[in-house]
Amino acid sequence: QVQFVESGGGSVRPGESLRLSCVASASIANIPHVAWYRQAPGQERVLVARIGNTGAIAYRGIEPGRFTISRDNVKNTISLQMNSLKPEDTAVYYCNRPVTPFFPWGQGTQVIVSS
């Protein structure tokens, strides 16, 4: 089982940027697709970005160009660059597969966007 450790969250003001990182406990090279999710307070966890081994990328519910997902199959990391952050981006962010069966969920990393 692959386990993920997310980091990089924090408290920022609207318009600022954060770069989230997710480190896997094992190789992700054989995982065709990986993704970032977020769970806002009182809401369900939702997928925000996914990336395949071929480099195919898709975002959901994010304005084009504001978030950028990437993966490094050598370092077994998945990153999410988030720019022009808004209060509605406030959530706990997680990484995992974009489809079931999911790996065990990590602790996530908290992002708070507030003026």
mmCIF file of C-alpha atoms in Angstrom:
data_model
loop_
_atom_site.group_PDB
_atom_site.id
_atom_site.type_symbol
_atom_site.label_atom_id
_atom_site.label_comp_id
_atom_site.label_asym_id
_atom_site.label_seq_id
_atom_site.Cartn_x
_atom_site.Cartn_y
_atom_site.Cartn_z
ATOM 1 C CA GLN A 1 0.000 0.000 0.000
ATOM 2 C CA VAL A 2 1.261 3.439 -0.888
ATOM 3 C CA GLN A 3 0.986 6.065 1.811
ATOM 4 C CA PHE A 4 1.054 9.793 1.185
ATOM 5 C CA VAL A 5 2.344 12.664 3.286
ATOM 6 C CA GLU A 6 1.096 16.073 2.252
ATOM 7 C CA SER A 7 2.787 19.342 3.195
ATOM 8 C CA GLY A 8 3.167 22.944 2.171
ATOM 9 C CA GLY A 9 -0.112 24.366 3.397
ATOM 10 C CA GLY A 10 -0.430 27.502 5.446
ATOM 11 C CA SER A 11 -2.320 30.674 6.091
ATOM 12 C CA VAL A 12 -2.072 33.255 3.321
ATOM 13 C CA ARG A 13 -3.836 36.372 2.095
ATOM 14 C CA PRO A 14 -5.973 36.462 -1.058
ATOM 15 C CA GLY A 15 -3.835 36.724 -4.165
ATOM 16 C CA GLU A 16 -0.838 34.968 -2.651
ATOM 17 C CA SER A 17 0.591 31.597 -3.691
ATOM 18 C CA LEU A 18 1.377 28.253 -2.114
ATOM 19 C CA ARG A 19 3.082 25.120 -3.389
ATOM 20 C CA LEU A 20 1.809 21.866 -1.949
ATOM 21 C CA SER A 21 3.869 18.709 -1.962
ATOM 22 C CA CYS A 22 2.841 15.091 -1.566
ATOM 23 C CA VAL A 23 5.485 12.444 -0.929
ATOM 24 C CA ALA A 24 4.627 8.793 -1.498
ATOM 25 C CA SER A 25 6.053 5.961 0.597
ATOM 26 C CA ALA A 26 6.671 3.883 -2.528
ATOM 27 C CA SER A 27 7.175 4.350 -6.215
ATOM 28 C CA ILE A 28 4.412 6.159 -8.053
ATOM 29 C CA ALA A 29 5.859 5.296 -11.446
ATOM 30 C CA ASN A 30 3.392 2.438 -11.856
ATOM 31 C CA ILE A 31 0.400 4.487 -10.766
ATOM 32 C CA PRO A 32 -1.130 5.665 -14.045
ATOM 33 C CA HIS A 33 -2.903 8.677 -12.572
ATOM 34 C CA VAL A 34 -2.552 10.642 -9.346
ATOM 35 C CA ALA A 35 -4.597 13.546 -8.113
ATOM 36 C CA TRP A 36 -5.056 16.347 -5.618
ATOM 37 C CA TYR A 37 -8.285 16.669 -3.681
ATOM 38 C CA ARG A 38 -9.580 19.249 -1.249
ATOM 39 C CA GLN A 39 -12.159 19.227 1.496
ATOM 40 C CA ALA A 40 -13.585 22.525 2.620
ATOM 41 C CA PRO A 41 -15.150 22.846 6.083
ATOM 42 C CA GLY A 42 -18.476 21.037 6.194
ATOM 43 C CA GLN A 43 -18.186 19.804 2.627
ATOM 44 C CA GLU A 44 -17.247 16.581 0.875
ATOM 45 C CA ARG A 45 -13.780 15.909 -0.446
ATOM 46 C CA VAL A 46 -13.576 16.778 -4.141
ATOM 47 C CA LEU A 47 -10.977 16.268 -6.821
ATOM 48 C CA VAL A 48 -9.315 19.437 -8.109
ATOM 49 C CA ALA A 49 -6.525 18.178 -10.380
ATOM 50 C CA ARG A 50 -5.219 14.953 -11.831
ATOM 51 C CA ILE A 51 -2.138 13.996 -13.822
ATOM 52 C CA GLY A 52 -1.230 10.869 -15.736
ATOM 53 C CA ASN A 53 2.110 9.247 -16.455
ATOM 54 C CA THR A 54 1.821 10.480 -20.026
ATOM 55 C CA GLY A 55 1.539 14.034 -18.745
ATOM 56 C CA ALA A 56 -2.157 14.339 -19.392
ATOM 57 C CA ILE A 57 -3.626 16.840 -16.947
ATOM 58 C CA ALA A 58 -7.144 17.788 -16.002
ATOM 59 C CA TYR A 59 -8.549 20.284 -13.539
ATOM 60 C CA ARG A 60 -12.014 20.455 -12.056
ATOM 61 C CA GLY A 61 -13.650 23.608 -10.819
ATOM 62 C CA ILE A 62 -10.472 25.693 -11.073
ATOM 63 C CA GLU A 63 -9.997 28.660 -13.400
ATOM 64 C CA PRO A 64 -7.433 27.888 -16.123
ATOM 65 C CA GLY A 65 -3.887 28.740 -15.128
ATOM 66 C CA ARG A 66 -4.479 29.281 -11.454
ATOM 67 C CA PHE A 67 -3.366 25.813 -10.266
ATOM 68 C CA THR A 68 -0.640 23.628 -11.790
ATOM 69 C CA ILE A 69 -0.245 19.958 -10.941
ATOM 70 C CA SER A 70 2.988 18.063 -11.572
ATOM 71 C CA ARG A 71 4.531 14.727 -10.680
ATOM 72 C CA ASP A 72 8.078 13.433 -10.268
ATOM 73 C CA ASN A 73 8.236 9.666 -10.608
ATOM 74 C CA VAL A 74 11.880 9.619 -9.474
ATOM 75 C CA LYS A 75 11.270 11.531 -6.239
ATOM 76 C CA ASN A 76 7.797 9.978 -5.857
ATOM 77 C CA THR A 77 6.228 13.362 -5.334
ATOM 78 C CA ILE A 78 3.129 15.102 -6.595
ATOM 79 C CA SER A 79 3.015 18.875 -6.417
ATOM 80 C CA LEU A 80 0.305 21.489 -6.696
ATOM 81 C CA GLN A 81 1.297 25.073 -7.404
ATOM 82 C CA MET A 82 -1.558 27.363 -6.398
ATOM 83 C CA ASN A 83 -1.539 30.997 -7.483
ATOM 84 C CA SER A 84 -3.957 33.884 -6.951
ATOM 85 C CA LEU A 85 -5.460 32.121 -3.984
ATOM 86 C CA LYS A 86 -9.011 33.001 -2.961
ATOM 87 C CA PRO A 87 -10.901 32.544 0.306
ATOM 88 C CA GLU A 88 -12.913 29.760 -1.349
ATOM 89 C CA ASP A 89 -9.677 27.776 -1.760
ATOM 90 C CA THR A 90 -9.640 27.319 2.014
ATOM 91 C CA ALA A 91 -9.641 23.565 2.610
ATOM 92 C CA VAL A 92 -7.572 20.574 3.618
ATOM 93 C CA TYR A 93 -5.734 19.255 0.576
ATOM 94 C CA TYR A 94 -4.979 15.574 -0.020
ATOM 95 C CA CYS A 95 -3.396 13.469 -2.731
ATOM 96 C CA ASN A 96 -4.432 10.012 -3.910
ATOM 97 C CA ARG A 97 -5.559 8.184 -6.994
ATOM 98 C CA PRO A 98 -8.384 9.836 -8.954
ATOM 99 C CA VAL A 99 -10.351 6.582 -8.953
ATOM 100 C CA THR A 100 -11.152 3.774 -6.559
ATOM 101 C CA PRO A 101 -9.722 1.793 -4.947
ATOM 102 C CA PHE A 102 -8.074 4.648 -3.077
ATOM 103 C CA PHE A 103 -4.860 4.277 -1.157
ATOM 104 C CA PRO A 104 -5.117 5.119 2.548
ATOM 105 C CA TRP A 105 -5.738 8.838 2.946
ATOM 106 C CA GLY A 106 -3.005 10.924 4.486
ATOM 107 C CA GLN A 107 -3.439 13.687 7.047
ATOM 108 C CA GLY A 108 -3.697 16.323 4.392
ATOM 109 C CA THR A 109 -2.325 19.837 4.517
ATOM 110 C CA GLN A 110 -4.422 22.805 5.617
ATOM 111 C CA VAL A 111 -4.730 25.856 3.404
ATOM 112 C CA ILE A 112 -6.366 28.970 4.816
ATOM 113 C CA VAL A 113 -6.901 32.007 2.620
ATOM 114 C CA SER A 114 -8.078 35.029 4.535
ATOM 115 C CA SER A 115 -7.512 38.739 4.649
#
